[in-house]
mmCIF file of C-alpha atoms in Angstrom:
data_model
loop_
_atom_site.group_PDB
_atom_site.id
_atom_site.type_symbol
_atom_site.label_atom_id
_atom_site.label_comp_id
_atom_site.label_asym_id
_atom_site.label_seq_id
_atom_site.Cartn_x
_atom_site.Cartn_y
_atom_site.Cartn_z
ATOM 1 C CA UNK H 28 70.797 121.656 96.708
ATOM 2 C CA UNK H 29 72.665 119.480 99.077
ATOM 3 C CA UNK H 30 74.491 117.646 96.896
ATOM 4 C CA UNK H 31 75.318 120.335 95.069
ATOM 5 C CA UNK H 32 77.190 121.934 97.639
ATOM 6 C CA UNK H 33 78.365 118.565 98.181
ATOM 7 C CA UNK H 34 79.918 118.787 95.359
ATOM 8 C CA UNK H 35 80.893 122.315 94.917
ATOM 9 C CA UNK H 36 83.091 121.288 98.035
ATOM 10 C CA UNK H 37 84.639 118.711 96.416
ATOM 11 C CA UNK H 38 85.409 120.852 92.888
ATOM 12 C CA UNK H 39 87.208 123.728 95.689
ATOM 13 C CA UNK H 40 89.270 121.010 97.391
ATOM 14 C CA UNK H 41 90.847 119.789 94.246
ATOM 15 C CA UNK H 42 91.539 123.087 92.712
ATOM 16 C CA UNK H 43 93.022 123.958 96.222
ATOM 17 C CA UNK H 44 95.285 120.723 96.314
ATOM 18 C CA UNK H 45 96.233 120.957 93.263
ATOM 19 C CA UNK H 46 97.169 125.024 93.951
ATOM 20 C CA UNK H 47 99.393 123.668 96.983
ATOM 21 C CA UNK H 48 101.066 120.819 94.839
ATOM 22 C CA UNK H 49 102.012 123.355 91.965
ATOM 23 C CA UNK H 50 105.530 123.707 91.625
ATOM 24 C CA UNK H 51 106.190 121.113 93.848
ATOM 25 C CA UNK H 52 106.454 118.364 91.710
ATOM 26 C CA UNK H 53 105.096 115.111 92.756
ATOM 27 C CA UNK H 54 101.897 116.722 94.492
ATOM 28 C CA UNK H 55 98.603 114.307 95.215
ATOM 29 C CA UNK H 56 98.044 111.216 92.057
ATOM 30 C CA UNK H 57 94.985 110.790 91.207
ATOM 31 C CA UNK H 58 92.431 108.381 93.159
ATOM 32 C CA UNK H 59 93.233 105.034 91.325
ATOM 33 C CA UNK H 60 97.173 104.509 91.578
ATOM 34 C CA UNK H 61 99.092 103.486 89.086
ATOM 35 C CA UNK H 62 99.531 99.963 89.006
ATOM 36 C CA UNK H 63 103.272 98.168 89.031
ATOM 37 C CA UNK H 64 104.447 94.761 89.403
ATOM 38 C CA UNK H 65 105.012 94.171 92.813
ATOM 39 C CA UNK H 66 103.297 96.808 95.046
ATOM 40 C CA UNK H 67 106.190 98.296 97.856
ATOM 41 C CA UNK H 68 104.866 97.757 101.900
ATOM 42 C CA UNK H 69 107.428 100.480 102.758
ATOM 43 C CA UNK H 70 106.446 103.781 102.834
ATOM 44 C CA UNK H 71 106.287 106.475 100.181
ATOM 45 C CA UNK H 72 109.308 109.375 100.618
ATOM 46 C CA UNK H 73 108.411 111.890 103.469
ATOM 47 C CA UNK H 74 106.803 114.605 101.575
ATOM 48 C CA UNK H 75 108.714 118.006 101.528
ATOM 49 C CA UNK H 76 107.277 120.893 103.616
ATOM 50 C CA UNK H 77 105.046 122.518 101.140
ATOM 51 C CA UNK H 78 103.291 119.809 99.690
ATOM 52 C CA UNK H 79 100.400 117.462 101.158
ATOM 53 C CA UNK H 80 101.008 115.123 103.736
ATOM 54 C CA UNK H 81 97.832 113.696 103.939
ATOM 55 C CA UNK H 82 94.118 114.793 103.153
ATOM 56 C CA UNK H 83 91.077 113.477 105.233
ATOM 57 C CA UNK H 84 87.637 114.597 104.231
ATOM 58 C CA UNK H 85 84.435 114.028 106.501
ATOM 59 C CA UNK H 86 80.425 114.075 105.598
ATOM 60 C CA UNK H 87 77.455 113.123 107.009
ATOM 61 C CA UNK H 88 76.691 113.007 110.047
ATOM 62 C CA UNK H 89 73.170 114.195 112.037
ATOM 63 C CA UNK H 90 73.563 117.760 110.435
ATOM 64 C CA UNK H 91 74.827 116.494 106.770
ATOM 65 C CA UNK H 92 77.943 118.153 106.901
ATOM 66 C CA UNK H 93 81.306 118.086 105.185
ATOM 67 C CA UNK H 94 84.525 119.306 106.171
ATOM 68 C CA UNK H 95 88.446 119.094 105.050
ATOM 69 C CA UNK H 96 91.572 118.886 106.692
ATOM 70 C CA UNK H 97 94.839 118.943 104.688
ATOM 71 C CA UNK H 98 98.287 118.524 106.523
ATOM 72 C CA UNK H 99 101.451 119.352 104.683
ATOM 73 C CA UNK H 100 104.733 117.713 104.925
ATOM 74 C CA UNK H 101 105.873 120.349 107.778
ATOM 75 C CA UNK H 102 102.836 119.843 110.031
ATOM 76 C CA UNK H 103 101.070 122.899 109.301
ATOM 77 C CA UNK H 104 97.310 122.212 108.806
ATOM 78 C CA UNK H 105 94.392 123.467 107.121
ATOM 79 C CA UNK H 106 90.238 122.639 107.600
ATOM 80 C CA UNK H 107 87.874 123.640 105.275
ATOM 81 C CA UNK H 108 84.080 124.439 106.000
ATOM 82 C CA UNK H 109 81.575 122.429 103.437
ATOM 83 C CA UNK H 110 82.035 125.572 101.317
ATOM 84 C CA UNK H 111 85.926 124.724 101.067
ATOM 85 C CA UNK H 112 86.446 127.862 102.990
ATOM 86 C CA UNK H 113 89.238 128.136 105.493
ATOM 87 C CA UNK H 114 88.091 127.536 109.001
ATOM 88 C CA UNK H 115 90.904 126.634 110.821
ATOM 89 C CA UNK H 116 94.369 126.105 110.847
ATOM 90 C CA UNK H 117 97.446 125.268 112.731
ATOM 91 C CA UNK H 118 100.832 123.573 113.369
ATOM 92 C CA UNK H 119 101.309 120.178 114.922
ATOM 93 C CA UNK H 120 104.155 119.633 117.435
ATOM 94 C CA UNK H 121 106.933 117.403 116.732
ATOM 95 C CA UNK H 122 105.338 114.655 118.666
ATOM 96 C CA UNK H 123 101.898 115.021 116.328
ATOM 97 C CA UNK H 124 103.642 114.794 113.447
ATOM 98 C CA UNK H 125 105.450 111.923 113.938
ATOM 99 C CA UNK H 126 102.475 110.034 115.513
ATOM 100 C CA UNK H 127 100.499 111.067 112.337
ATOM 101 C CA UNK H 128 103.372 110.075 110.162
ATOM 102 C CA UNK H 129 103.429 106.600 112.215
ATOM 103 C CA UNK H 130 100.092 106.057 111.425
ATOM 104 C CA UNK H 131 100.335 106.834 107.973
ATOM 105 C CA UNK H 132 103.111 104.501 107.549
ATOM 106 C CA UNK H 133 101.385 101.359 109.726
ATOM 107 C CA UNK H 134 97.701 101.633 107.677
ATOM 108 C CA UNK H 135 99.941 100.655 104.521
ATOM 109 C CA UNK H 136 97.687 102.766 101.443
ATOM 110 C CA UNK H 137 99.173 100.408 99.151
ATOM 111 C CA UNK H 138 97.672 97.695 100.638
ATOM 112 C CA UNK H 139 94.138 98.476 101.620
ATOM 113 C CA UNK H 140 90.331 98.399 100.246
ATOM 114 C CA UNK H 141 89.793 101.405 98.280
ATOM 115 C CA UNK H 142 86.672 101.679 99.542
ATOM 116 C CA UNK H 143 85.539 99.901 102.650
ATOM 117 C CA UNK H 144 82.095 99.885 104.004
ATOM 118 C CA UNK H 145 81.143 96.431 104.816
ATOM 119 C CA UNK H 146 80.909 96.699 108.881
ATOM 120 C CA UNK H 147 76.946 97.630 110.199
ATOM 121 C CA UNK H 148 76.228 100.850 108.487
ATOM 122 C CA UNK H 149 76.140 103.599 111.256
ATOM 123 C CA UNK H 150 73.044 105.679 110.382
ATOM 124 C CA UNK H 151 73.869 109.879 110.253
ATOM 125 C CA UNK H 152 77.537 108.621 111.078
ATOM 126 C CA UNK H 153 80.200 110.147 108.824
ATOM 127 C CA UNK H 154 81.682 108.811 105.728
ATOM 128 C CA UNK H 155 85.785 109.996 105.356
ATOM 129 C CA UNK H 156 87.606 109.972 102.550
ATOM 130 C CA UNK H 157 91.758 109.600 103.291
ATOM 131 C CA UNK H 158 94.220 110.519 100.199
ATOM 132 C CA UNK H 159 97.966 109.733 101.325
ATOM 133 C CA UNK H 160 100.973 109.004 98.864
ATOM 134 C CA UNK H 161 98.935 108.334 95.794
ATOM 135 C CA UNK H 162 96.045 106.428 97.267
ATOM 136 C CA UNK H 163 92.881 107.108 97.848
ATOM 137 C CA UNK H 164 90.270 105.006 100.198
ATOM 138 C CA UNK H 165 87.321 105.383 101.428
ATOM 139 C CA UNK H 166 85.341 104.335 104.633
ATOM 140 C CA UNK H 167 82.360 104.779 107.005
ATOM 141 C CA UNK H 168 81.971 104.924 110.736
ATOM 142 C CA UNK H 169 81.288 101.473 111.179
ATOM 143 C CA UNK H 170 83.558 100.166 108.605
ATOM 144 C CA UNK H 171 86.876 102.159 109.968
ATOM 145 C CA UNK H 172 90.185 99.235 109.279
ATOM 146 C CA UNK H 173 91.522 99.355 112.897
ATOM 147 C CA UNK H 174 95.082 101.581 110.802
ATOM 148 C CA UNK H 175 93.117 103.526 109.725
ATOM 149 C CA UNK H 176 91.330 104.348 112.942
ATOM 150 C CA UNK H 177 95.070 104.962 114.157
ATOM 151 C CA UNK H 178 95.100 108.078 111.257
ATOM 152 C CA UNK H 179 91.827 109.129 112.143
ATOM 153 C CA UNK H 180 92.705 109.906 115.632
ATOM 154 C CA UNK H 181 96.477 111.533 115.056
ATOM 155 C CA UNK H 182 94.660 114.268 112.811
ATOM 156 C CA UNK H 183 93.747 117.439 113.963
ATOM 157 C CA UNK H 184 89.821 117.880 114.112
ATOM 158 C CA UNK H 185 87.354 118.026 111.357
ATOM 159 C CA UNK H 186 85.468 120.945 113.094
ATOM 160 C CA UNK H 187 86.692 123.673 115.057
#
């Protein structure tokens, strides 16, 4: 029943990202980017207001639970419950946003495991998935890449 929900979760946050990418244009790419010759270190284009900045999703835990956050391109923010219901939301300042967009820029997507989960598995810790300009990765408590512990932290919180 769990992993139903689990999923169920999942199925609502696409449909819901794809909703606030519609019209848009560019919008998220799907979790294996497209491969090109020579990979670019610099950032991707500052996304515009409306679409997705970056999306972090947590589960696990003690409690086995799963929760969204989605920043757009103007700071505004948006958590889901494990039901993909809203259950928060907000602005960051000026200062946020540029920290988060900081971060985003140091981890380097392009450049990182797309799933990392080698360090000493952290039992009921939380697993988080991180989709930013195309690219999709994946890691565990216990496993965090020290920039993407630096994006971790400049989000607003999983749970309200």
């Amino acid at each position: 029943m769990r992993g139903l929900r689990v999923v169920g979760a999942a199925l609502v946050s696409v449909v819901v990202l794809c909703a606030c990418g519609a019209g848009g244009g560019s919008g998220e790419a799907s979790a294996s980017p497209t491969a090109s010759a020579t990979p670019s270190a610099s950032p991707s284009p500052s996304p515009s207001p409306a679409e997705s900045l970056v999306r972090m999703t947590r589960t696990g835990g003690f409690a086995g639970r799963t929760s969204s956050v989605l920043v757009k391109g103007d700071g505004s923010w948006t958590r889901l419950d494990g039901d993909a219901k809203p259950a928060g939301s907000g602005k960051l300042t000026p200062e946020e946003l540029e920290r988060l967009r900081s971060a985003l820029a140091a981890a380097d997507f392009a450049h990182l495991p797309r799933v990392s989960k080698s360090g000493t598995p952290v039992y009921d810790g939380f697993e988080y998935t991180i989709v930013h300009g195309g690219f999709e990765v994946v890691t565990a408590d216990g496993s965090v890449p020290p920039a993407l512990q630096d994006v971790l932290s400049a989000l607003p919180p999983s749970e309200g």
